[in-house]
Each structure stands twice: as C-alpha cells, then as structure tokens.
Amino acid sequence: MTESRMDTRPDESDVTQPTLGPVGMMRWAWRQLTSMRTALFLLLLLAIGAVPGSIWPQRNIDAGRVADYLASHRSTGPWLDRLGFFDVYSSSWFAAIYLLLFVSLVGCVVPRSKIHWRAMRAQPPRAPSRLERLPEHGEIEVDGAPEDVLRVAQEVLKGRHGLGRFSRVRSDGLSLSAESGYLRETGNLVFHAALIVVIVAVAVGHLFGWRGDRILVTGKSFSNTISAYDTFDPGPWVDTEGLSPFTVAVDRLDVTFEERAGGAQRGAPRDFTAYTRTQTSPLAPQVNQILKVNGPLKFGGASVFLLGNGYAPVITVRDAKGQVLLREATPFLPQDANYKSVGAVKVSAASPKQLGFFGFFLPSEYLDMDSGPSSFFPDLKNPALALGVYEGELYPQGRPQSVYTLSTEKMTQLKNSQGEALRLLLKPGQTAQLPDGRGSITFDSVQRWAGLSIRYDPGKVLALSGAVAALLGLIASLMIRRRRVFVRVRPVGRRTVVSIGGLAKGEDPGLGATIEDLLSAITERTGTKV
Amino acid sequence: MTNETLSQYANLGVYSAMAVLTIAMIAFAIDLAGTAPKMSSDRPRKAAGVAMMLTRLGGLLLVAAAALRGLSVHRPPLGNMFEFALVGCMFVIVVFVAISLRRDLRWLGLFVIGPVLLTLGLAITVFYTDASELLPSLKSVWLVIHVTVATFSVALFTIAFSVTILHLVQTWLEAQEPEGMSRLRTTVTTALPPARSLDRTAYGLHVVAFPLWTFTLIAGAIWAEQAWGHYWNWDPKEVWTFVIWVVYAAYLHARATTGWTPRAANYLALAGYGCILVNYMVVNVYFVGQHSYSGM
C-alpha cells in the first residue's frame, strides 16, 4: 500500500463478499433502483433519450418527413428506424427509461411517506447538551427566573419571530426543542406523488382517448362516427360504437394572410375563422358557433380543433355528349407556405377507360423557371389548376389508396398533338376539351376546406390537476425551511442565561438571523434593559 | 396593423440601452480591477456607483424599448426571436437591479451586463424581425402567461449561470496557494465573494427559476391543448423544454444527494443552461416543429 493513500477503508479485494440468495439479490436490486443515485442517472438518461426525437422526424408527428428521410438516407435510415429513432417516444428503450424512473419514484415516495408520517406525529428530539456546537448558536443573559424565561421563550418560538404557529415545541425540564417546516417534506412528497398522477393520467389518455381528423369542405357537414373520419386513431380500450353523436357543418371559412410586411413574414397566416352550425345530437337544435385556432368547439369531453385549411376547386368532368360524369369540390393538400397544393380527380364513371387527373392547385399562380407552375401567395390572387391527365384503371385490384394521389401503374398519360405529355392550365370558369373525344373538364370555382381535428382525452383534467399539485408541492419543498431550534436556560444568580442553538436541513442562510431575532425578542419580553 | 415609427423608436431604445450598458460594463470592470487585497472594505467605489446608476438607466431604456415594440404591433412583444431576446435582457437587468437594491451585487455587474450586451447585439443584427402581427395560433392570453414566465425564468437562469461560473472559478482559486498566485488571480479572488456564498446565491436563483420553468411547462401544455388539440405533442420545443426541466431537476437532486459536491452539481446547472441556449438558438431556427415562430 502506498503512503499517499488517505482512504482507510480496506481494499475491496480484502473483503469476503457474503453470498446473496435470490431474495437478497432482489432486495439489493430494489435498493439500487430506488437509490437517489440511480434516480439521478435515470433522470439524465431520460433527458438524453428525449433529444433524438427533436432531431429526427417522428412518425407520430409527420410520417411524410420520415418517409422522405428514409428515401434520402438509404444506408443509415433503416438502422435508425430499427433503433426506433423515428418513434422515439413510443420506442421500447424510451419506455424502459421512464418505467424504471416510475418504479424508482414509487420506491422512493412510499417509504419516505411512512417516515414522514411518523416524523410529523413525533415529538421533536431532546435538546443536545452543548448547544454551542450546533451550526448556529447565540447566548444572552436576561432578568427573571429560568422557568419564567422558558415560558417566554416558548411563546416567542411559536410567534412571528420564531418558527411560527405550525411549529411543534417540546418542553423538557429547563430546555425546549422546536421543529418547523414539516410542510417542506410534505411538499416534496406531494410533488413526487403528483408526478405519478401525471404519468397515470397520460396512460389513461392513451388507453381511453381517441383522435380523428376530417377535411371538411365549406357547405358540408359531418357527424361524429368513425366512418365520417378521414383518419381515426382510437386508444386500445375505446368503445368506437359509442361516440357522442354530434354534427358540425362549416358554412364559411375566413382566412387572412400577411400582405403588408415583407421578407419571411409576407404571406404568414394571420387569422383563420370558421363559421359553423353544430348539433349535440341529431334531434338537438342547431347552434351557430365560431371555431378559431385558439378556440375549439366542445362537445362533452370531445373538442373540435381547427388545425388546417386549404382549397377545394369545384371541378366538372363531362363526357363527349356533354353528360356530367363528376361534379364536386375536390380538396387539394397544401405543400408549402404559399399553398401550392396537390390533389387528384378520379372519374371512375368515364368509359371505355377510367380517367384520372393529377396535379396542382395554385391560389396565386406564376410559372417558375425551375419548378414549373408555382404559387407566390397563399390567398386567391390568381387561382389556377395545373393538371396532367391519365387513362386506364383507377383502382388496380381494388387496393385502398390516397384520395390525393393517383396510382398510375395501370394508367397511361394522355399526350397532346405534338406527342408531349398533355398539361392543362385552367382558370376559374375555363373548360378544356380532352383529346380524341374523351370529353371535357371545367374548373367552376374555388371553395375552401377546414381541417378539423377532433380529440377526446379523458386523462387531461387529471393530468392538469397532477401538474398543478406538483407545482405547489415543488414550491413548498423549495421555499419552506426545515429547522430545529433548541433553547436551554440556566440560572446565574438572580438572572438567567438563555442559550439558543439552531439546525437546518439543507441551505438556510436565514437561520442565524432568526436566532438573533429570538434572543432579542426574549430580551424585550422579559423586560431586560440592554 | 403595425406602426413603423414606433418600432423605429424601439430600436433606438435598444441601441441607446446598449451604449449605456457598455459604459456601465466598463465601469464595473474598472471597479473590479481596482480591488486589491488588504484594502479596507469601505473604500469608496466610485466606478461601481456610476456603473450601478448606468445599469438602472439601461434597464429603463430596455423597458421603454420593449413597451414601444409592443405598442408598435398592438400586442405583447413576445412573438419572435428578436422580441424574446429583448424582453429576456430587460428581465435580466430588472432582476439584477431589483436584487442590488437589497444586496451588494457590485461584483456581479460585469458578468450580467456582458451576456446581456452579447444577446442584444445578436438580437438587433441576426435575430432582427420586422414588427408584424402574430400567427393565428399565437393569438391567445396564454402567449402573455406562458412566454412571459418562460422569458422571466430564463432571465433568472442566466444570472444563476453567471454566478455558477464565478463559483467554479472562485472554488478553483481558493484551492490555490495564496503566495504563488499571480496578481490577476489575486484580484479576481479578492473581488468576488467567497465560493460558499457564491454557491448559495446561485442555488437561491435556481430554486426560484425552477418552479417558474415548471409553470412555463404547464402553461405551455394548457395552451397547446387549446391551440393544437393535445397538451403534449413531443414537438421539438416541448422536448427541449422538458429536457431543460429534467436537467435542472437532476441538479436539484444532486444538491440533495450526499456524495455530490456542490461543484459537481453546478456542472449539471451549466449543462441545463447549455440546453436553454440550444432551445433558444438551435430549436427555434433549425428544427421543424410547431414552435417555428423565430420570424427568420
């Protein structure tokens, strides 16, 4: 052993480890898991584990971006996917971290609650014999008999200058022990218990909550049934037959974009307002309600949010005889800040071959040299449709497909007289004849659509209550001081020497001042001349 | 509707505040440089007095600039990077001045005004955004509640960060032999309060800032529930707000754990502040999410 060694503990190799049985091992593992060191480690791991979700696109937020990422990173992408980097918050490793933390939290809160429960009902400990050894200490000599001085001290301790009304004082012969700040530990426990409540609330929301999205063209209405949704995402324990039967009709959608400011702010959205008619059930009276971005509609536990908007050009397709094959407002999906939107028109009634139109709607059309027809502003300044035309089989083998794209594997693109791909550019009111007597397409007008998201989360009130309780507990645990103050009196002739010592849990820079206050209050109350 | 003239006055306010604070910072530096060991503690500290007066003036100018900016856009000035930076700096100076009314903070002035000037400089050049209206999702009372508290707690974390760094420096200096120290080190160690007291100050600031940050998180969740339909969407900004919360929570746990020295715990606090900087400068600008309000 070298001489510089300061540690007097024996080397680990010197110790014969006692063998642990299975129960001992379990107990050891439990101790390790619920120790503060592990909790700290898990906390830091949780922080680090959450970060990848902000760097890589996430499927639950934007599946399209994940697909783009995978398409452009062919070597690293699949590996990241296997490791769950595109579903971080539902990945098994992230769940492992927070579940371990959850267990550690429970394992910490339960025994501490028991200890605190006992401590709150116990008497403060007896005053130590040598108060001057405590971190804070003060002594004075006052007039009066020791018993009287002690009575004064007790009053002062309970008073404003001492530890307050809620402190507990124990009298023990010629000494007093007082303890205050039990609420510090109470707050701390409330904080941790409330975090458990929040986690439970999140789980409740996940199991019993649902979310549905629906694109609703103005003038149309929808009722809250699964079939009415474009996408519906229920929790595992949701009764999908028992949704509350409300209906929402969007009569008008007002949209405002920034026109005055320049730079990046130009065209930024300023206001979206939907004017709706709602019914809580098919027999209930209709109510006119305004739906805004920060003002959802509420139906019992479910809320309707206005999360998106776009354009739905009204398109009419006729056959060669002028018979209308299709006339409807077709929603197009915005792709950029200026609402260059993609969409498809599928004419399954066309014969002998089905017709499909695929392309862009441009609210403010201009021709970009590189990217072709584009939009320079999100509002309707120069609306136009730019479409390519396909013919063939729209739904090969009846597979489900997106309504916004055309599956062209069994279709061929129509060509113009020069043999180039036929491209139509239509302004509202214009009609284009399709080549070789296939009929015509008319761009009648433009309507808007509202992107509605309907959410039901039965856990949210519980989550909020838990969060607020956690905050209050946190404030209590950080702001309240846990203190012990001891008072001893001893007679010196006809006077009395008062000795006060103080002890605090954690940092407590104000304890010394409190002891001085106590001493001067005792001096004053005993009528001692200074 | 925005008022260009008022926003020009607001910028003028920022420039004048920067000028005044620069002089204040120099005066604070002169004051600290004049500290020498064995000097009586009641030496006249004229430079520090001037610096304190100028800091108060600079604070007033920043309050005026923020108010003018708000008037020019008819809303609280909390809508983009420039405005967060401006209001954040204002809070830092206001908090510093407020605490200095009760405690001697002349040693801290230099280390608070330095970062503030840096931020203001970045704000008016790199982050600058023309006065304009807000996105629909930002039009809510929660903007005032959530963003004001967030900015205020970041201001407290900023001051705490400066004090924490000073604590680490002072701890390092106190461990050295006084005889062998260079003049610069002697000056620094004499000018600063003892390490223990610096640590206590930093801890006190963190303890106030952390519940405010918790509140920010909760208020943000309530607002997200109203604007986006769910209280928690794992948006990059939410992720980083959560990461910051967790790191500072770890700091507070480390403080309460025996076996962690204050110095080791303080490194966690520095890491927390690093996350705040990432949250403000990287997440706002580079990450795609629903909080893309940088205006850039």
Coordinates of N, CA, C and O in Angstrom, one line a residue, chain B residues 88-225:
Chain B
G88 N -36.2 39.2 -22.6 CA -35.3 38.5 -21.7 C -34.2 39.4 -21.1 O -34.0 39.3 -19.9
C89 N -33.5 40.2 -22.0 CA -32.5 41.1 -21.5 C -33.0 42.1 -20.5 O -32.4 42.4 -19.5
M90 N -34.2 42.6 -20.8 CA -34.9 43.5 -19.9 C -35.1 42.9 -18.6 O -34.7 43.5 -17.5
F91 N -35.6 41.6 -18.5 CA -35.8 41.0 -17.3 C -34.5 40.8 -16.5 O -34.4 40.9 -15.3
V92 N -33.4 40.4 -17.2 CA -32.1 40.2 -16.6 C -31.7 41.4 -15.8 O -31.4 41.4 -14.6
I93 N -31.8 42.6 -16.6 CA -31.3 43.8 -16.0 C -32.2 44.2 -14.8 O -31.8 44.6 -13.7
V94 N -33.6 44.1 -15.0 CA -34.5 44.5 -14.0 C -34.3 43.7 -12.7 O -34.3 44.2 -11.6
V95 N -34.1 42.3 -12.9 CA -33.9 41.5 -11.7 C -32.6 41.8 -11.0 O -32.6 41.9 -9.8
F96 N -31.6 42.1 -11.8 CA -30.3 42.4 -11.3 C -30.4 43.7 -10.4 O -30.0 43.8 -9.3
V97 N -31.1 44.7 -11.0 CA -31.2 46.0 -10.3 C -32.1 45.8 -9.0 O -31.7 46.3 -8.0
A98 N -33.1 45.0 -9.2 CA -34.0 44.8 -8.0 C -33.3 44.1 -6.9 O -33.4 44.5 -5.7
I99 N -32.5 43.1 -7.2 CA -31.7 42.4 -6.1 C -30.7 43.3 -5.5 O -30.4 43.4 -4.3
S100 N -30.1 44.2 -6.4 CA -29.0 45.0 -5.9 C -29.5 46.1 -5.0 O -28.7 46.7 -4.3
L101 N -30.8 46.3 -5.0 CA -31.3 47.3 -4.0 C -31.2 46.8 -2.6 O -31.1 47.6 -1.7
R102 N -31.2 45.5 -2.5 CA -31.2 44.9 -1.1 C -29.8 44.3 -0.8 O -29.5 44.1 0.4
R103 N -29.1 43.9 -1.8 CA -27.8 43.2 -1.5 C -26.7 43.8 -2.4 O -27.0 44.4 -3.5
D104 N -25.5 43.8 -1.9 CA -24.4 44.3 -2.6 C -24.0 43.4 -3.8 O -23.5 42.3 -3.6
L105 N -24.3 43.8 -5.0 CA -24.1 43.0 -6.2 C -23.1 43.6 -7.1 O -23.0 43.3 -8.3
R106 N -22.2 44.5 -6.6 CA -21.3 45.2 -7.5 C -20.3 44.3 -8.1 O -19.9 44.6 -9.2
W107 N -20.1 43.2 -7.5 CA -19.1 42.2 -8.1 C -19.7 41.5 -9.3 O -19.0 40.9 -10.1
L108 N -21.1 41.5 -9.4 CA -21.7 40.7 -10.4 C -22.0 41.5 -11.7 O -22.2 40.9 -12.7
G109 N -22.0 42.8 -11.6 CA -22.5 43.7 -12.7 C -21.8 43.3 -14.0 O -22.5 43.0 -15.0
L110 N -20.5 43.2 -14.0 CA -19.8 42.9 -15.2 C -20.3 41.6 -15.9 O -20.4 41.5 -17.1
F111 N -20.5 40.6 -15.0 CA -20.9 39.3 -15.5 C -22.3 39.1 -15.9 O -22.7 38.1 -16.4
V112 N -23.1 40.1 -15.6 CA -24.5 40.1 -16.0 C -24.7 41.0 -17.3 O -25.4 40.6 -18.2
I113 N -24.0 42.1 -17.3 CA -24.2 43.0 -18.4 C -23.4 42.4 -19.7 O -23.9 42.6 -20.8
G114 N -22.3 41.7 -19.4 CA -21.6 41.1 -20.6 C -22.6 40.2 -21.4 O -22.8 40.6 -22.6
P115 N -23.2 39.2 -20.8 CA -24.1 38.4 -21.7 C -25.3 39.2 -22.2 O -25.7 38.9 -23.3
V116 N -25.8 40.1 -21.4 CA -26.9 40.9 -21.9 C -26.5 41.7 -23.2 O -27.2 41.7 -24.2
L117 N -25.3 42.3 -23.2 CA -24.9 43.0 -24.4 C -24.7 42.1 -25.6 O -25.1 42.4 -26.7
L118 N -24.2 40.9 -25.3 CA -24.0 39.9 -26.4 C -25.3 39.6 -27.0 O -25.5 39.6 -28.2
T119 N -26.3 39.3 -26.1 CA -27.6 38.9 -26.6 C -28.3 40.0 -27.4 O -28.9 39.8 -28.4
L120 N -28.2 41.3 -26.8 CA -28.8 42.4 -27.5 C -28.2 42.6 -28.9 O -28.9 42.9 -29.9
G121 N -26.9 42.5 -28.9 CA -26.2 42.6 -30.2 C -26.7 41.6 -31.2 O -27.0 42.0 -32.4
L122 N -26.8 40.4 -30.8 CA -27.3 39.3 -31.7 C -28.7 39.6 -32.1 O -29.1 39.5 -33.2
A123 N -29.5 40.1 -31.1 CA -30.9 40.3 -31.3 C -31.1 41.4 -32.4 O -32.0 41.2 -33.3
I124 N -30.4 42.5 -32.3 CA -30.7 43.6 -33.2 C -30.1 43.3 -34.6 O -30.5 43.9 -35.6
T125 N -29.1 42.4 -34.7 CA -28.5 42.2 -36.0 C -29.0 40.9 -36.6 O -29.7 40.9 -37.6
V126 N -28.7 39.7 -36.0 CA -29.0 38.4 -36.6 C -30.5 38.1 -36.4 O -31.1 37.7 -37.4
F127 N -31.1 38.3 -35.2 CA -32.4 37.8 -35.0 C -33.5 38.9 -35.4 O -34.6 38.6 -35.2
Y128 N -33.0 40.0 -35.9 CA -34.0 41.1 -36.0 C -35.1 40.7 -37.0 O -34.9 40.1 -38.0
T129 N -36.4 41.0 -36.6 CA -37.5 40.7 -37.3 C -38.4 42.0 -37.4 O -38.6 42.6 -36.4
D130 N -38.9 42.3 -38.6 CA -39.7 43.5 -38.7 C -41.0 43.3 -37.8 O -41.5 42.2 -37.6
A131 N -41.4 44.5 -37.3 CA -42.6 44.4 -36.5 C -43.8 43.9 -37.3 O -44.0 44.4 -38.4
S132 N -44.5 42.9 -36.8 CA -45.6 42.4 -37.6 C -46.6 41.7 -36.7 O -46.3 41.5 -35.5
E133 N -47.7 41.3 -37.2 CA -48.7 40.6 -36.4 C -48.3 39.2 -36.1 O -47.3 38.7 -36.6
L134 N -49.2 38.5 -35.4 CA -48.9 37.1 -35.0 C -49.6 36.1 -35.8 O -50.6 36.4 -36.5
L135 N -49.0 34.9 -35.8 CA -49.7 33.7 -36.4 C -51.0 33.5 -35.6 O -51.1 33.7 -34.4
P136 N -52.0 32.9 -36.3 CA -53.3 32.7 -35.5 C -53.1 31.9 -34.2 O -53.8 32.2 -33.2
S137 N -52.2 30.9 -34.3 CA -52.1 30.0 -33.1 C -51.5 30.8 -31.9 O -51.6 30.3 -30.8
L138 N -50.9 31.9 -32.2 CA -50.2 32.7 -31.1 C -51.2 33.7 -30.5 O -50.9 34.3 -29.5
K139 N -52.4 33.9 -31.1 CA -53.3 34.9 -30.6 C -54.1 34.3 -29.4 O -55.1 33.8 -29.6
S140 N -53.5 34.5 -28.2 CA -54.1 33.9 -27.1 C -53.6 34.6 -25.8 O -52.5 35.1 -25.8
V141 N -54.4 34.6 -24.7 CA -53.9 35.1 -23.5 C -52.7 34.3 -23.0 O -51.9 34.8 -22.2
W142 N -52.7 33.0 -23.4 CA -51.6 32.2 -22.9 C -50.2 32.6 -23.4 O -49.2 32.3 -22.9
L143 N -50.3 33.4 -24.5 CA -49.0 34.0 -25.0 C -48.3 34.8 -23.9 O -47.2 34.6 -23.6
V144 N -49.2 35.7 -23.3 CA -48.6 36.5 -22.2 C -48.2 35.7 -21.1 O -47.1 35.9 -20.5
I145 N -49.1 34.7 -20.6 CA -48.8 34.0 -19.4 C -47.5 33.1 -19.7 O -46.6 33.1 -18.9
H146 N -47.6 32.3 -20.7 CA -46.6 31.2 -21.0 C -45.3 31.9 -21.3 O -44.2 31.5 -20.7
V147 N -45.3 32.8 -22.3 CA -44.0 33.3 -22.8 C -43.4 34.3 -21.8 O -42.1 34.3 -21.6
T148 N -44.2 35.1 -21.1 CA -43.6 36.0 -20.1 C -42.9 35.2 -19.0 O -41.7 35.5 -18.7
V149 N -43.6 34.2 -18.5 CA -42.9 33.4 -17.4 C -41.7 32.7 -17.9 O -40.7 32.6 -17.2
A150 N -41.8 32.1 -19.2 CA -40.7 31.5 -19.7 C -39.5 32.4 -19.8 O -38.4 32.1 -19.4
T151 N -39.7 33.6 -20.4 CA -38.6 34.6 -20.5 C -38.1 35.0 -19.2 O -36.9 35.1 -19.0
F152 N -39.0 35.2 -18.2 CA -38.5 35.6 -16.9 C -37.7 34.5 -16.3 O -36.6 34.8 -15.7
S153 N -38.1 33.3 -16.4 CA -37.3 32.3 -15.7 C -36.0 32.1 -16.5 O -34.9 31.8 -15.8
V154 N -36.0 32.2 -17.8 CA -34.7 32.2 -18.5 C -33.8 33.3 -18.0 O -32.5 33.1 -17.8
A155 N -34.3 34.5 -17.7 CA -33.5 35.6 -17.2 C -32.9 35.2 -15.9 O -31.7 35.4 -15.7
L156 N -33.7 34.5 -15.0 CA -33.1 34.1 -13.7 C -32.0 33.0 -13.9 O -31.0 33.1 -13.3
F157 N -32.3 32.1 -14.8 CA -31.3 31.0 -15.1 C -30.0 31.7 -15.6 O -28.9 31.2 -15.4
T158 N -30.2 32.8 -16.4 CA -29.0 33.4 -17.0 C -28.1 34.0 -15.9 O -26.9 33.8 -15.8
I159 N -28.8 34.7 -14.9 CA -28.0 35.3 -13.8 C -27.4 34.2 -13.0 O -26.2 34.2 -12.6
A160 N -28.2 33.1 -12.8 CA -27.7 32.0 -12.0 C -26.5 31.3 -12.7 O -25.5 30.9 -12.0
F161 N -26.5 31.3 -14.0 CA -25.4 30.7 -14.8 C -24.2 31.5 -14.6 O -23.1 30.9 -14.3
S162 N -24.3 32.8 -14.6 CA -23.1 33.7 -14.4 C -22.5 33.4 -13.0 O -21.3 33.3 -12.8
V163 N -23.4 33.4 -12.0 CA -22.9 33.2 -10.6 C -22.3 31.8 -10.5 O -21.3 31.6 -9.8
T164 N -22.9 30.8 -11.1 CA -22.4 29.4 -11.1 C -20.9 29.4 -11.6 O -20.1 28.8 -11.0
I165 N -20.7 30.0 -12.8 CA -19.4 30.1 -13.3 C -18.4 30.7 -12.4 O -17.3 30.2 -12.1
L166 N -18.9 31.9 -11.8 CA -18.0 32.6 -10.8 C -17.7 31.6 -9.7 O -16.6 31.6 -9.1
H167 N -18.7 30.9 -9.3 CA -18.5 29.9 -8.1 C -17.4 28.9 -8.5 O -16.5 28.7 -7.7
L168 N -17.4 28.4 -9.7 CA -16.4 27.4 -10.1 C -15.0 28.0 -10.2 O -14.0 27.5 -9.7
V169 N -15.0 29.3 -10.7 CA -13.7 30.0 -10.8 C -13.1 30.2 -9.3 O -12.0 30.0 -9.0
Q170 N -14.0 30.7 -8.5 CA -13.6 31.0 -7.1 C -13.2 29.8 -6.4 O -12.2 29.8 -5.6
T171 N -13.9 28.7 -6.6 CA -13.5 27.4 -5.9 C -12.1 27.0 -6.3 O -11.3 26.6 -5.5
W172 N -11.9 27.2 -7.6 CA -10.5 26.8 -8.2 C -9.5 27.7 -7.6 O -8.4 27.3 -7.2
L173 N -9.8 29.0 -7.5 CA -8.8 30.0 -7.0 C -8.5 29.7 -5.5 O -7.4 29.8 -5.0
E174 N -9.6 29.4 -4.7 CA -9.4 29.2 -3.3 C -8.6 28.0 -3.0 O -8.0 27.9 -1.9
A175 N -8.6 27.1 -3.9 CA -7.8 25.9 -3.7 C -6.3 26.1 -3.9 O -5.5 25.2 -3.6
Q176 N -5.9 27.3 -4.4 CA -4.5 27.5 -4.7 C -3.8 28.2 -3.6 O -4.4 28.8 -2.7
E177 N -2.5 28.1 -3.6 CA -1.7 28.7 -2.5 C -1.7 30.2 -2.7 O -1.4 30.7 -3.8
P178 N -2.1 31.0 -1.7 CA -2.1 32.4 -1.9 C -0.8 33.1 -2.3 O -0.8 34.0 -3.0
E179 N 0.3 32.5 -1.8 CA 1.6 33.1 -2.1 C 2.0 33.0 -3.5 O 2.5 34.0 -4.1
G180 N 1.7 31.9 -4.2 CA 2.1 31.7 -5.5 C 1.2 32.3 -6.6 O 1.5 32.1 -7.8
M181 N 0.2 33.0 -6.2 CA -0.8 33.4 -7.1 C -0.4 34.7 -7.9 O 0.3 35.6 -7.3
S182 N -0.7 34.7 -9.2 CA -0.4 35.9 -10.0 C -1.3 37.1 -9.5 O -2.3 36.9 -8.8
R183 N -0.9 38.3 -9.9 CA -1.7 39.5 -9.5 C -3.1 39.4 -9.9 O -4.1 39.7 -9.2
L184 N -3.3 38.9 -11.2 CA -4.7 38.9 -11.7 C -5.5 37.9 -10.9 O -6.7 38.3 -10.5
R185 N -5.0 36.8 -10.6 CA -5.8 35.8 -9.8 C -6.1 36.4 -8.4 O -7.2 36.2 -7.9
T186 N -5.1 37.0 -7.8 CA -5.3 37.6 -6.5 C -6.5 38.6 -6.6 O -7.4 38.7 -5.7
T187 N -6.4 39.5 -7.7 CA -7.5 40.5 -7.8 C -8.9 39.8 -7.9 O -9.8 40.2 -7.3
V188 N -8.9 38.8 -8.8 CA -10.2 38.1 -9.0 C -10.7 37.5 -7.7 O -11.9 37.7 -7.3
T189 N -9.8 36.8 -7.0 CA -10.3 36.1 -5.8 C -10.7 37.1 -4.7 O -11.6 36.8 -3.9
T190 N -10.1 38.3 -4.7 CA -10.5 39.2 -3.7 C -11.8 40.0 -4.1 O -12.6 40.3 -3.3
A191 N -11.9 40.2 -5.4 CA -13.1 40.9 -5.9 C -14.4 40.2 -5.7 O -15.4 40.7 -5.5
L192 N -14.3 38.8 -5.8 CA -15.5 38.0 -5.7 C -15.8 37.6 -4.2 O -14.9 37.5 -3.4
P193 N -17.1 37.4 -3.9 CA -17.4 36.9 -2.6 C -16.8 35.5 -2.5 O -16.5 34.8 -3.5
P194 N -16.7 34.9 -1.3 CA -16.2 33.6 -1.1 C -17.1 32.6 -1.8 O -18.2 32.8 -2.0
A195 N -16.4 31.4 -2.2 CA -17.1 30.4 -3.0 C -18.4 30.0 -2.4 O -19.4 29.8 -3.1
R196 N -18.4 29.8 -1.1 CA -19.6 29.3 -0.4 C -20.8 30.2 -0.6 O -21.9 29.7 -0.9
S197 N -20.5 31.5 -0.5 CA -21.6 32.4 -0.6 C -22.0 32.5 -2.1 O -23.2 32.7 -2.4
L198 N -21.1 32.4 -3.0 CA -21.5 32.4 -4.5 C -22.4 31.2 -4.8 O -23.4 31.3 -5.5
D199 N -22.0 30.0 -4.2 CA -22.8 28.8 -4.4 C -24.2 29.0 -3.8 O -25.2 28.6 -4.5
R200 N -24.3 29.6 -2.7 CA -25.6 29.8 -2.1 C -26.5 30.7 -2.9 O -27.6 30.5 -3.2
T201 N -25.8 31.8 -3.5 CA -26.6 32.7 -4.3 C -27.1 32.0 -5.6 O -28.2 32.1 -6.0
A202 N -26.2 31.2 -6.2 CA -26.6 30.5 -7.4 C -27.7 29.6 -7.1 O -28.7 29.5 -7.9
Y203 N -27.6 28.8 -6.0 CA -28.6 27.9 -5.6 C -30.0 28.6 -5.4 O -31.0 28.2 -5.9
G204 N -29.9 29.8 -4.7 CA -31.1 30.5 -4.5 C -31.8 30.9 -5.7 O -33.0 30.9 -5.9
L205 N -31.0 31.4 -6.7 CA -31.6 31.8 -8.0 C -32.2 30.6 -8.7 O -33.3 30.7 -9.3
H206 N -31.5 29.5 -8.7 CA -32.1 28.3 -9.4 C -33.4 27.8 -8.8 O -34.3 27.4 -9.4
V207 N -33.4 28.0 -7.4 CA -34.6 27.5 -6.7 C -35.8 28.3 -7.0 O -36.9 27.8 -7.0
V208 N -35.6 29.6 -7.4 CA -36.7 30.4 -7.8 C -37.1 30.1 -9.3 O -38.2 30.0 -9.7
A209 N -36.0 30.0 -10.1 CA -36.2 29.8 -11.5 C -36.9 28.5 -11.9 O -37.7 28.4 -12.8
F210 N -36.6 27.4 -11.1 CA -37.1 26.1 -11.5 C -38.6 26.0 -11.4 O -39.2 25.5 -12.3
P211 N -39.2 26.4 -10.3 CA -40.7 26.4 -10.3 C -41.3 27.2 -11.4 O -42.3 26.9 -12.0
L212 N -40.7 28.4 -11.7 CA -41.2 29.2 -12.8 C -41.1 28.4 -14.1 O -42.0 28.5 -15.0
W213 N -40.0 27.7 -14.3 CA -39.9 26.9 -15.5 C -40.9 25.8 -15.5 O -41.5 25.5 -16.6
T214 N -41.2 25.2 -14.4 CA -42.3 24.2 -14.3 C -43.6 24.8 -14.7 O -44.4 24.2 -15.4
F215 N -43.8 26.0 -14.2 CA -45.1 26.7 -14.6 C -45.1 26.9 -16.1 O -46.2 26.7 -16.7
T216 N -44.0 27.3 -16.7 CA -43.9 27.5 -18.1 C -44.4 26.2 -18.8 O -45.1 26.3 -19.8
L217 N -43.9 25.1 -18.4 CA -44.2 23.8 -19.0 C -45.7 23.6 -18.9 O -46.3 23.2 -19.9
I218 N -46.3 23.8 -17.7 CA -47.7 23.5 -17.5 C -48.5 24.5 -18.4 O -49.5 24.1 -19.1
A219 N -48.2 25.8 -18.3 CA -49.0 26.8 -19.1 C -48.9 26.5 -20.5 O -49.9 26.6 -21.3
G220 N -47.7 26.0 -21.0 CA -47.5 25.7 -22.4 C -48.4 24.5 -22.8 O -49.0 24.5 -23.8
A221 N -48.5 23.5 -21.9 CA -49.3 22.4 -22.1 C -50.8 22.8 -22.2 O -51.5 22.3 -23.1
I222 N -51.2 23.7 -21.3 CA -52.6 24.1 -21.4 C -52.9 24.8 -22.7 O -53.9 24.5 -23.4
W223 N -52.0 25.7 -23.1 CA -52.1 26.4 -24.4 C -52.1 25.4 -25.6 O -52.9 25.5 -26.5
A224 N -51.2 24.5 -25.5 CA -51.1 23.5 -26.6 C -52.4 22.8 -26.8 O -52.9 22.5 -27.9
E225 N -53.0 22.5 -25.6 CA -54.3 21.7 -25.7 C -55.3 22.6 -26.4 O -56.1 22.0 -27.1

